[in-house]
């Protein structure tokens, strides 16, 4: 018999993007966390930036749920297998509009995810320029398949009490759901946006103060007792299977992480730990490769904004080149591929970087690859098998060209069936034990990924240990004069 457990949960969604759902989500996360109420959060979609804001608001990790990329079972596992204390509130922030998605049936939309998880929806409605017709919008969202359980509405950017009253009366009369919040229009309750969506926490001055303002707004203008009750109006969920505990560490894998490389799914890092990796953080502005590193994971981010600082650490760049030539496995995605290239140009500034890949990278003013990727492996490699299909995500402004005069001995892992990748047709460049692509993978979509990286790191560790022992033995023999 399948064991079922209580998992209080609620999705925050909206009819369309930029309605204020992130602001409301952040305010609620801080509201609960500051009052000692156990809360964790999830972000629908492959986004990296919103989860950074969630972490700052709640003090805990935020995880991604993406039905298209991870599959339904992957979403259920990530949602239910985090080892949170019983009764922890699970807040899910949707992406785009409630019914926006890739699949015509809407199964991969926020509404589809809410139905999959049995989560009621709190709808954030941008009330600016809207009158009683807002009720028609809410009613349409209630009727549109897949049917989401719209359990309440928060009116955002209302002009005043009369405006809010008229809209609330129409929604409650025609839609049969309560209006649980009326947040006034306030320019200080909007997070700045940049070319990859919201500005990151690191580049937003006063990010914590913004979250405090959001908390103040939801506590003053929302019925937080009623909203808290919505979390508990759910059925128990089946307990999931995999362990959240890590295996004993057998290899050390470096994680290049700072302002330039901040795009890492926590599930990917934890998958490496469960597979037997000890993770060692490396600051590419200041550090060298630590001794005894058996592999390296370079995630995405904004290396183009920091090319001077990255290029200035020549010691790390030299160590990295030597380690790759020595056989150390390196997995690099998006920003990592840029870092491993020969030359990068951004806004008139040019810099030489690792030079392991014979690419010149020019940063465009418009997205080059933007959205979901469907990839098919064209060959066997230590990373992927021939014919293996991979679903991933890309969002980059980088155009690559081969440096004139170079003689690259490079192979591509993937044909691109949907998306752009490196050149519109291929992605996943291979060199020795290095793999670099513009694809952002999630461990739930590629269950073997972490084991393969750890296996390669283990192989490299054994080769290095063997070579060191051979040198030591040779040294001892030479000292005795037996072998010259």
Short mmCIF file of C-alpha atoms in Angstrom, two decimals:
data_model
loop_
_atom_site.label_atom_id
_atom_site.label_comp_id
_atom_site.label_asym_id
_atom_site.label_seq_id
_atom_site.Cartn_x
_atom_site.Cartn_y
_atom_site.Cartn_z
CA UNK A 1 0.00 0.00 0.00
CA UNK A 2 1.40 3.40 -1.01
CA UNK A 3 2.02 5.66 1.95
CA UNK A 4 0.51 9.13 1.66
CA UNK A 5 1.68 12.20 3.55
CA UNK A 6 0.34 15.69 4.11
CA UNK A 7 2.11 18.30 1.97
CA UNK A 8 0.45 21.72 2.37
CA UNK A 9 0.86 23.47 -0.99
CA UNK A 10 -0.26 26.44 -3.04
CA UNK A 11 0.61 27.77 -6.48
CA UNK A 12 0.93 31.51 -7.12
CA UNK A 13 0.05 32.21 -10.76
CA UNK A 14 -1.36 34.94 -12.99
CA UNK A 15 -3.17 35.42 -16.32
CA UNK A 16 0.06 36.63 -17.93
CA UNK A 17 3.69 37.46 -17.16
CA UNK A 18 4.69 40.66 -15.31
CA UNK A 19 1.46 40.65 -13.29
CA UNK A 20 3.28 40.68 -9.96
CA UNK A 21 3.31 37.00 -9.01
CA UNK A 22 7.03 37.05 -8.13
CA UNK A 23 6.56 40.06 -5.84
CA UNK A 24 3.62 38.39 -4.12
CA UNK A 25 5.54 35.09 -3.84
CA UNK A 26 8.57 36.82 -2.30
CA UNK A 27 6.41 38.75 0.15
CA UNK A 28 4.67 35.57 1.28
CA UNK A 29 7.89 33.59 1.61
CA UNK A 30 9.42 36.29 3.80
CA UNK A 31 6.15 36.63 5.75
CA UNK A 32 6.11 32.94 6.69
CA UNK A 33 9.86 32.62 7.24
CA UNK A 34 10.03 35.68 9.50
CA UNK A 35 7.26 34.25 11.67
CA UNK A 36 8.92 30.86 12.08
CA UNK A 37 6.48 29.03 9.80
CA UNK A 38 8.35 26.24 7.92
CA UNK A 39 8.17 27.05 4.20
CA UNK A 40 9.96 25.94 1.05
CA UNK A 41 9.49 27.04 -2.52
CA UNK A 42 9.48 25.88 -6.12
CA UNK A 43 9.60 27.70 -9.44
CA UNK A 44 7.73 26.34 -12.44
CA UNK A 45 9.93 26.36 -15.53
CA UNK A 46 13.70 26.27 -16.13
CA UNK A 47 14.38 29.72 -14.62
CA UNK A 48 17.52 30.33 -12.52
CA UNK A 49 16.98 33.95 -11.49
CA UNK A 50 13.63 33.80 -9.69
CA UNK A 51 14.92 30.97 -7.44
CA UNK A 52 17.78 33.27 -6.33
CA UNK A 53 15.17 35.74 -5.10
CA UNK A 54 13.22 32.93 -3.43
CA UNK A 55 16.33 31.81 -1.53
CA UNK A 56 16.92 35.32 -0.24
CA UNK A 57 13.28 35.65 0.80
CA UNK A 58 12.90 32.32 2.62
CA UNK A 59 16.45 31.42 3.61
CA UNK A 60 15.98 28.00 1.99
CA UNK A 61 16.58 26.37 -1.37
CA UNK A 62 14.18 26.86 -4.28
CA UNK A 63 13.75 24.04 -6.79
CA UNK A 64 12.55 24.00 -10.37
CA UNK A 65 9.57 22.04 -11.65
CA UNK A 66 9.29 21.75 -15.43
CA UNK A 67 6.90 19.11 -16.81
CA UNK A 68 8.16 19.47 -20.40
CA UNK A 69 11.81 19.03 -19.51
CA UNK A 70 11.61 16.81 -16.43
CA UNK A 71 8.45 14.82 -17.15
CA UNK A 72 5.57 14.32 -14.76
CA UNK A 73 7.37 11.73 -12.64
CA UNK A 74 10.45 13.95 -12.37
CA UNK A 75 8.29 16.83 -11.12
CA UNK A 76 6.58 14.60 -8.56
CA UNK A 77 9.93 13.34 -7.28
CA UNK A 78 11.51 16.78 -6.93
CA UNK A 79 8.38 18.15 -5.27
CA UNK A 80 7.95 15.36 -2.73
CA UNK A 81 11.48 14.07 -2.03
CA UNK A 82 13.20 16.95 -0.28
CA UNK A 83 13.03 15.68 3.30
CA UNK A 84 11.19 18.75 4.57
CA UNK A 85 9.63 18.53 8.06
CA UNK A 86 6.00 17.47 8.18
CA UNK A 87 3.66 20.39 7.72
CA UNK A 88 6.14 22.54 5.77
CA UNK A 89 4.29 24.90 3.44
CA UNK A 90 5.21 24.36 -0.21
CA UNK A 91 4.83 27.51 -2.29
CA UNK A 92 5.04 27.08 -6.06
CA UNK A 93 5.49 30.14 -8.27
CA UNK A 94 4.14 29.62 -11.78
CA UNK A 95 5.72 31.06 -14.91
CA UNK A 96 4.19 33.20 -17.66
CA UNK A 97 0.40 32.91 -17.71
CA UNK A 98 -1.52 30.17 -15.93
CA UNK A 99 -2.26 28.31 -19.18
CA UNK A 100 0.87 29.13 -21.18
CA UNK A 101 2.95 26.15 -22.28
CA UNK A 102 4.44 24.13 -25.12
CA UNK A 103 1.84 21.36 -25.34
CA UNK A 104 -1.49 22.11 -27.05
CA UNK A 105 -3.34 20.34 -24.24
CA UNK A 106 -1.69 22.58 -21.63
CA UNK A 107 -0.29 19.65 -19.65
CA UNK A 108 3.07 21.44 -19.27
CA UNK A 109 1.55 24.79 -18.27
CA UNK A 110 1.34 26.12 -14.73
CA UNK A 111 -2.28 24.96 -14.69
CA UNK A 112 -1.15 21.50 -15.76
CA UNK A 113 1.49 21.42 -13.03
CA UNK A 114 -1.06 22.55 -10.42
CA UNK A 115 -3.38 19.74 -11.52
CA UNK A 116 -0.51 17.23 -11.47
CA UNK A 117 0.39 18.17 -7.89
CA UNK A 118 -3.17 18.74 -6.69
CA UNK A 119 -2.27 22.32 -5.71
CA UNK A 120 -4.85 25.10 -5.43
CA UNK A 121 -4.02 28.32 -7.26
CA UNK A 122 -3.89 31.84 -5.87
CA UNK A 123 -4.27 34.11 -8.89
CA UNK A 124 -2.48 37.46 -9.00
CA UNK A 125 -4.48 39.80 -11.25
CA UNK A 126 -2.92 43.00 -12.59
CA UNK A 127 -5.83 45.37 -11.97
CA UNK A 128 -4.33 48.38 -13.73
CA UNK A 129 -6.61 49.49 -16.58
CA UNK A 130 -9.18 46.87 -15.59
CA UNK A 131 -12.75 47.14 -14.34
CA UNK A 132 -15.43 44.50 -13.77
CA UNK A 133 -14.19 42.79 -16.94
CA UNK A 134 -11.49 41.30 -14.76
CA UNK A 135 -14.10 38.78 -13.67
CA UNK A 136 -14.39 37.57 -17.27
CA UNK A 137 -10.64 36.96 -17.32
CA UNK A 138 -10.76 34.96 -14.09
CA UNK A 139 -13.79 33.02 -15.31
CA UNK A 140 -12.01 32.12 -18.54
CA UNK A 141 -9.00 30.86 -16.60
CA UNK A 142 -11.30 28.71 -14.48
CA UNK A 143 -12.95 27.17 -17.56
CA UNK A 144 -9.84 26.67 -19.73
CA UNK A 145 -8.42 23.10 -19.71
CA UNK A 146 -6.56 21.83 -17.83
CA UNK A 147 -8.91 22.96 -15.09
CA UNK A 148 -6.97 24.69 -12.33
CA UNK A 149 -8.49 25.01 -8.88
CA UNK A 150 -8.47 28.81 -8.62
CA UNK A 151 -9.02 29.13 -4.87
CA UNK A 152 -8.48 32.87 -4.45
CA UNK A 153 -7.47 36.09 -6.16
CA UNK A 154 -5.07 38.87 -5.20
CA UNK A 155 -5.67 42.17 -6.97
CA UNK A 156 -2.38 43.90 -7.73
CA UNK A 157 -1.76 47.54 -8.71
CA UNK A 158 -5.22 48.77 -7.73
CA UNK A 159 -5.84 52.52 -7.98
CA UNK A 160 -7.91 52.87 -4.84
CA UNK A 161 -10.73 51.44 -2.71
CA UNK A 162 -13.52 52.11 -5.25
CA UNK A 163 -11.56 50.44 -8.03
CA UNK A 164 -10.77 47.42 -5.83
CA UNK A 165 -14.35 47.09 -4.54
CA UNK A 166 -15.89 47.08 -8.02
CA UNK A 167 -13.47 44.48 -9.33
CA UNK A 168 -13.67 42.31 -6.20
CA UNK A 169 -17.49 42.29 -6.24
CA UNK A 170 -17.56 41.17 -9.88
CA UNK A 171 -15.03 38.37 -9.30
CA UNK A 172 -16.72 37.05 -6.19
CA UNK A 173 -20.18 37.22 -7.81
CA UNK A 174 -19.41 35.62 -11.17
CA UNK A 175 -16.41 33.43 -10.38
CA UNK A 176 -17.32 32.19 -6.91
CA UNK A 177 -13.84 32.71 -5.47
CA UNK A 178 -12.77 35.12 -2.74
CA UNK A 179 -10.59 38.16 -3.36
CA UNK A 180 -7.93 37.80 -0.64
CA UNK A 181 -5.72 40.77 -1.40
CA UNK A 182 -5.84 44.32 -2.74
CA UNK A 183 -2.32 45.64 -3.24
CA UNK A 184 -2.06 49.31 -4.30
CA UNK A 185 -0.09 50.37 -7.34
CA UNK A 186 3.47 51.04 -6.15
CA UNK A 187 6.44 51.55 -8.46
CA UNK A 188 8.73 50.39 -5.63
CA UNK A 189 7.18 46.91 -5.77
CA UNK A 190 8.60 46.03 -9.19
CA UNK A 191 11.90 44.15 -9.61
CA UNK A 192 14.10 45.59 -12.38
CA UNK A 193 14.33 43.46 -15.52
CA UNK A 194 17.29 42.79 -17.80
CA UNK A 195 17.91 40.79 -20.95
CA UNK A 196 17.66 37.43 -19.20
CA UNK A 197 14.47 38.35 -17.35
CA UNK A 198 14.54 39.72 -13.82
CA UNK A 199 17.73 41.28 -12.54
CA UNK A 200 19.61 38.92 -10.24
CA UNK A 201 19.87 39.37 -6.51
CA UNK A 202 23.59 40.19 -6.77
CA UNK A 203 23.09 43.04 -9.25
CA UNK A 204 20.04 44.57 -7.54
CA UNK A 205 20.95 47.15 -4.96
CA UNK A 206 18.69 46.81 -1.94
CA UNK A 207 17.36 43.37 -2.91
CA UNK A 208 16.64 42.43 0.69
CA UNK A 209 14.93 45.77 1.30
CA UNK A 210 12.72 45.11 -1.73
CA UNK A 211 11.66 41.75 -0.28
CA UNK A 212 10.89 43.46 3.02
CA UNK A 213 8.63 45.92 1.16
CA UNK A 214 6.91 43.00 -0.53
CA UNK A 215 6.39 41.35 2.86
CA UNK A 216 4.94 44.55 4.24
CA UNK A 217 2.55 44.80 1.27
CA UNK A 218 1.17 41.28 1.59
CA UNK A 219 0.87 41.53 5.36
CA UNK A 220 -1.03 44.87 5.12
CA UNK A 221 -3.15 44.31 2.04
CA UNK A 222 -3.73 40.53 1.92
CA UNK A 223 -5.72 38.24 4.21
CA UNK A 224 -2.78 36.09 5.17
CA UNK A 225 -4.81 33.88 7.52
CA UNK A 226 -7.15 32.93 4.67
CA UNK A 227 -4.23 32.45 2.30
CA UNK A 228 -2.47 30.26 4.87
CA UNK A 229 -5.57 28.09 5.02
CA UNK A 230 -5.48 27.54 1.26
CA UNK A 231 -2.21 25.59 1.66
CA UNK A 232 -4.05 23.02 3.76
CA UNK A 233 -7.06 22.54 1.47
CA UNK A 234 -5.32 19.68 -0.33
CA UNK A 235 -5.34 15.89 -0.36
CA UNK A 236 -2.35 13.89 0.93
CA UNK A 237 0.26 12.94 -1.68
CA UNK A 238 2.08 9.62 -2.16
CA UNK A 239 5.51 9.56 -0.55
CA UNK A 240 8.26 9.34 -3.13
CA UNK A 241 11.14 6.93 -3.32
CA UNK A 242 14.65 8.22 -3.75
CA UNK A 243 16.88 9.04 -0.81
CA UNK A 244 17.97 12.59 -0.15
CA UNK A 245 21.13 11.30 1.54
CA UNK A 246 24.48 11.39 -0.21
CA UNK A 247 26.76 8.44 -0.84
CA UNK A 248 30.20 8.40 0.75
CA UNK A 249 32.35 10.79 -1.26
CA UNK A 250 34.84 9.04 -3.50
CA UNK A 251 35.84 11.92 -5.80
CA UNK A 252 36.21 15.71 -5.51
CA UNK A 253 34.42 17.77 -8.15
CA UNK A 254 35.05 21.48 -8.41
CA UNK A 255 32.09 23.82 -8.92
CA UNK A 256 33.04 27.15 -10.50
CA UNK A 257 30.65 29.49 -8.72
CA UNK A 258 30.49 33.24 -8.16
CA UNK A 259 28.79 36.26 -9.78
CA UNK A 260 29.89 35.12 -13.24
CA UNK A 261 28.67 31.51 -12.85
CA UNK A 262 25.55 31.31 -10.72
CA UNK A 263 23.17 29.14 -12.76
CA UNK A 264 23.06 25.76 -11.03
CA UNK A 265 20.00 23.66 -10.30
CA UNK A 266 20.31 22.50 -6.68
CA UNK A 267 19.04 19.09 -7.79
CA UNK A 268 22.04 18.76 -10.11
CA UNK A 269 24.50 19.48 -7.32
CA UNK A 270 22.71 17.09 -4.99
CA UNK A 271 22.64 14.40 -7.69
CA UNK A 272 26.44 14.63 -7.86
CA UNK A 273 26.66 14.25 -4.08
CA UNK A 274 24.29 11.27 -4.11
CA UNK A 275 26.52 9.72 -6.77
CA UNK A 276 29.61 10.02 -4.57
CA UNK A 277 31.07 13.47 -5.20
CA UNK A 278 32.42 15.93 -2.67
CA UNK A 279 31.74 19.40 -4.10
CA UNK A 280 34.50 22.01 -3.86
CA UNK A 281 33.54 25.61 -4.64
CA UNK A 282 35.96 27.59 -6.82
CA UNK A 283 35.89 31.37 -7.29
CA UNK A 284 37.19 31.93 -10.86
CA UNK A 285 38.15 35.54 -10.07
CA UNK A 286 40.58 34.63 -7.28
CA UNK A 287 41.20 30.88 -6.93
CA UNK A 288 43.38 28.34 -8.65
CA UNK A 289 42.32 24.73 -9.15
CA UNK A 290 42.48 23.16 -5.68
CA UNK A 291 44.83 20.20 -5.27
CA UNK A 292 43.28 16.79 -5.80
CA UNK A 293 40.33 17.92 -7.93
CA UNK A 294 39.06 14.99 -10.00
CA UNK A 295 36.55 16.81 -12.20
CA UNK A 296 34.98 20.20 -12.85
CA UNK A 297 31.45 21.50 -13.40
CA UNK A 298 31.15 25.00 -14.91
CA UNK A 299 27.56 26.22 -14.96
CA UNK A 300 25.91 29.10 -16.74
CA UNK A 301 25.63 32.72 -15.76
CA UNK A 302 26.97 36.02 -17.03
CA UNK A 303 30.69 35.56 -17.82
CA UNK A 304 30.44 38.23 -20.53
CA UNK A 305 29.83 40.84 -17.82
CA UNK A 306 33.04 39.86 -16.02
CA UNK A 307 35.49 39.06 -18.81
CA UNK A 308 38.19 41.34 -17.39
CA UNK A 309 38.15 39.64 -13.99
CA UNK A 310 37.99 36.16 -15.55
CA UNK A 311 40.81 36.89 -18.00
CA UNK A 312 42.98 38.38 -15.24
CA UNK A 313 43.20 35.06 -13.36
CA UNK A 314 45.76 33.58 -15.75
CA UNK A 315 46.94 31.08 -13.14
CA UNK A 316 43.53 29.37 -13.07
CA UNK A 317 43.26 29.43 -16.87
CA UNK A 318 46.68 27.76 -17.19
CA UNK A 319 45.85 25.17 -14.54
CA UNK A 320 42.58 24.39 -16.25
CA UNK A 321 44.23 23.91 -19.63
CA UNK A 322 46.86 21.62 -18.12
CA UNK A 323 44.23 19.58 -16.25
CA UNK A 324 42.08 19.07 -19.36
CA UNK A 325 45.10 18.00 -21.39
CA UNK A 326 45.96 15.61 -18.55
CA UNK A 327 42.52 13.98 -18.86
CA UNK A 328 40.45 15.67 -16.16
CA UNK A 329 36.72 15.59 -17.05
CA UNK A 330 35.00 18.97 -17.39
CA UNK A 331 31.28 19.49 -17.87
CA UNK A 332 30.42 23.04 -19.00
CA UNK A 333 27.09 24.56 -19.93
CA UNK A 334 26.40 27.90 -21.62
CA UNK A 335 28.54 30.36 -19.65
CA UNK A 336 30.99 27.52 -19.10
CA UNK A 337 31.34 27.04 -22.86
CA UNK A 338 32.04 30.76 -23.25
CA UNK A 339 34.71 30.58 -20.54
CA UNK A 340 36.42 27.64 -22.23
CA UNK A 341 36.56 29.43 -25.59
CA UNK A 342 39.53 31.32 -26.99
CA UNK A 343 38.20 34.88 -27.25
CA UNK A 344 35.09 36.69 -26.03
CA UNK A 345 33.81 40.07 -27.21
CA UNK A 346 31.09 42.01 -25.38
CA UNK A 347 30.12 45.65 -25.91
CA UNK A 348 33.43 46.55 -27.51
CA UNK A 349 35.53 44.77 -24.89
CA UNK A 350 37.54 41.72 -25.92
CA UNK A 351 39.41 39.22 -23.77
CA UNK A 352 41.34 35.95 -24.12
CA UNK A 353 40.01 33.20 -21.88
CA UNK A 354 40.81 29.49 -21.49
CA UNK A 355 41.46 28.72 -25.16
CA UNK A 356 40.48 25.06 -24.82
CA UNK A 357 37.84 25.47 -27.51
CA UNK A 358 38.87 27.22 -30.76
CA UNK A 359 35.91 29.60 -30.68
CA UNK A 360 35.54 33.33 -30.86
CA UNK A 361 32.36 34.28 -29.01
CA UNK A 362 30.60 37.52 -29.94
CA UNK A 363 27.75 38.58 -27.70
CA UNK A 364 24.74 39.67 -29.76
CA UNK A 365 22.22 42.33 -28.77
CA UNK A 366 19.38 39.84 -29.30
CA UNK A 367 18.92 36.24 -28.14
CA UNK A 368 20.61 33.66 -30.34
CA UNK A 369 19.23 30.60 -28.56
CA UNK A 370 16.11 31.12 -26.48
CA UNK A 371 13.78 28.42 -25.17
CA UNK A 372 13.57 24.68 -24.98
CA UNK A 373 16.04 22.37 -26.72
CA UNK A 374 15.47 18.90 -28.14
CA UNK A 375 18.74 17.11 -28.77
CA UNK A 376 19.63 13.73 -30.27
CA UNK A 377 23.03 12.19 -29.59
CA UNK A 378 24.92 11.46 -32.81
CA UNK A 379 27.61 9.25 -31.25
CA UNK A 380 28.69 7.29 -28.23
CA UNK A 381 30.82 9.15 -25.72
CA UNK A 382 31.48 8.87 -21.99
CA UNK A 383 28.72 11.47 -21.56
CA UNK A 384 25.85 10.20 -23.75
CA UNK A 385 24.99 7.16 -25.83
CA UNK A 386 24.29 7.13 -29.56
CA UNK A 387 20.64 7.96 -30.25
CA UNK A 388 19.99 9.23 -26.73
CA UNK A 389 17.34 11.96 -26.69
CA UNK A 390 17.73 14.91 -24.32
CA UNK A 391 15.35 17.70 -23.43
CA UNK A 392 17.01 20.84 -22.13
CA UNK A 393 16.81 24.63 -22.12
CA UNK A 394 18.93 27.42 -23.64
CA UNK A 395 18.97 31.19 -23.27
CA UNK A 396 22.08 32.87 -24.64
CA UNK A 397 23.19 35.81 -26.74
CA UNK A 398 26.42 34.17 -27.93
CA UNK A 399 27.45 33.63 -31.55
CA UNK A 400 30.41 31.33 -32.02
CA UNK A 401 32.88 31.21 -34.89
CA UNK A 402 36.04 29.16 -35.29
CA UNK A 403 39.19 31.21 -34.71
CA UNK A 404 41.02 31.66 -38.06
CA UNK A 405 44.09 29.49 -38.34
CA UNK A 406 43.04 27.02 -35.66
CA UNK A 407 42.94 23.34 -36.43
CA UNK A 408 40.19 22.06 -34.17
CA UNK A 409 39.91 18.35 -33.58
CA UNK A 410 36.43 18.59 -32.18
CA UNK A 411 33.33 16.43 -32.44
CA UNK A 412 29.74 17.31 -31.63
CA UNK A 413 27.66 15.15 -29.32
CA UNK A 414 24.21 16.26 -30.51
CA UNK A 415 22.09 17.08 -33.48
CA UNK A 416 19.73 19.92 -32.60
CA UNK A 417 16.13 18.88 -33.34
CA UNK A 418 14.63 21.97 -31.71
CA UNK A 419 16.45 25.15 -30.75
CA UNK A 420 19.82 26.58 -31.78
CA UNK A 421 22.67 25.10 -29.74
CA UNK A 422 26.17 26.07 -30.89
CA UNK A 423 25.59 26.62 -34.61
CA UNK A 424 21.89 25.99 -35.26
CA UNK A 425 22.44 22.32 -36.09
CA UNK A 426 24.78 20.93 -33.42
CA UNK A 427 25.45 21.20 -29.72
CA UNK A 428 27.72 19.55 -27.19
CA UNK A 429 31.32 19.93 -28.30
CA UNK A 430 33.75 17.18 -27.23
CA UNK A 431 37.48 17.50 -26.58
CA UNK A 432 39.35 14.83 -24.66
CA UNK A 433 37.13 14.41 -21.56
CA UNK A 434 35.65 17.88 -21.87
CA UNK A 435 31.99 18.39 -22.77
CA UNK A 436 30.64 21.90 -23.41
CA UNK A 437 27.24 22.98 -24.72
CA UNK A 438 24.66 25.74 -24.57
CA UNK A 439 22.14 23.28 -23.10
CA UNK A 440 21.09 23.58 -19.48
CA UNK A 441 20.28 20.05 -18.31
CA UNK A 442 18.28 19.05 -15.26
CA UNK A 443 19.29 15.90 -13.41
CA UNK A 444 15.68 14.65 -13.39
CA UNK A 445 15.61 14.83 -17.20
CA UNK A 446 19.02 13.08 -17.49
CA UNK A 447 19.22 10.64 -14.56
CA UNK A 448 22.56 9.17 -15.73
CA UNK A 449 24.31 12.56 -16.05
CA UNK A 450 25.64 12.81 -12.49
CA UNK A 451 26.78 9.17 -12.37
CA UNK A 452 28.67 9.61 -15.64
CA UNK A 453 30.51 12.69 -14.43
CA UNK A 454 31.41 10.99 -11.15
CA UNK A 455 32.51 7.86 -13.03
CA UNK A 456 34.81 9.92 -15.27
CA UNK A 457 36.19 11.73 -12.22
CA UNK A 458 36.85 8.39 -10.53
CA UNK A 459 38.67 7.13 -13.62
CA UNK A 460 40.80 10.27 -13.74
CA UNK A 461 41.56 9.96 -10.02
CA UNK A 462 42.76 6.37 -10.46
CA UNK A 463 44.91 7.31 -13.46
CA UNK A 464 46.45 10.21 -11.56
CA UNK A 465 47.10 8.07 -8.49
CA UNK A 466 48.68 5.39 -10.66
CA UNK A 467 50.95 7.94 -12.32
CA UNK A 468 51.97 9.43 -8.98
CA UNK A 469 52.75 5.99 -7.59
CA UNK A 470 54.76 5.16 -10.69
CA UNK A 471 56.81 8.33 -10.29
CA UNK A 472 57.37 7.63 -6.61
CA UNK A 473 58.46 4.07 -7.36
CA UNK A 474 60.76 5.26 -10.08
CA UNK A 475 62.28 7.81 -7.74
CA UNK A 476 62.97 5.16 -5.09
CA UNK A 477 64.54 2.84 -7.64
CA UNK A 478 66.72 5.55 -9.04
CA UNK A 479 67.91 6.46 -5.53
CA UNK A 480 69.03 2.84 -5.04
CA UNK A 481 70.82 2.89 -8.36
CA UNK A 482 68.95 -0.18 -9.66
CA UNK A 483 67.29 1.56 -12.67
CA UNK A 484 68.59 4.47 -14.67
#
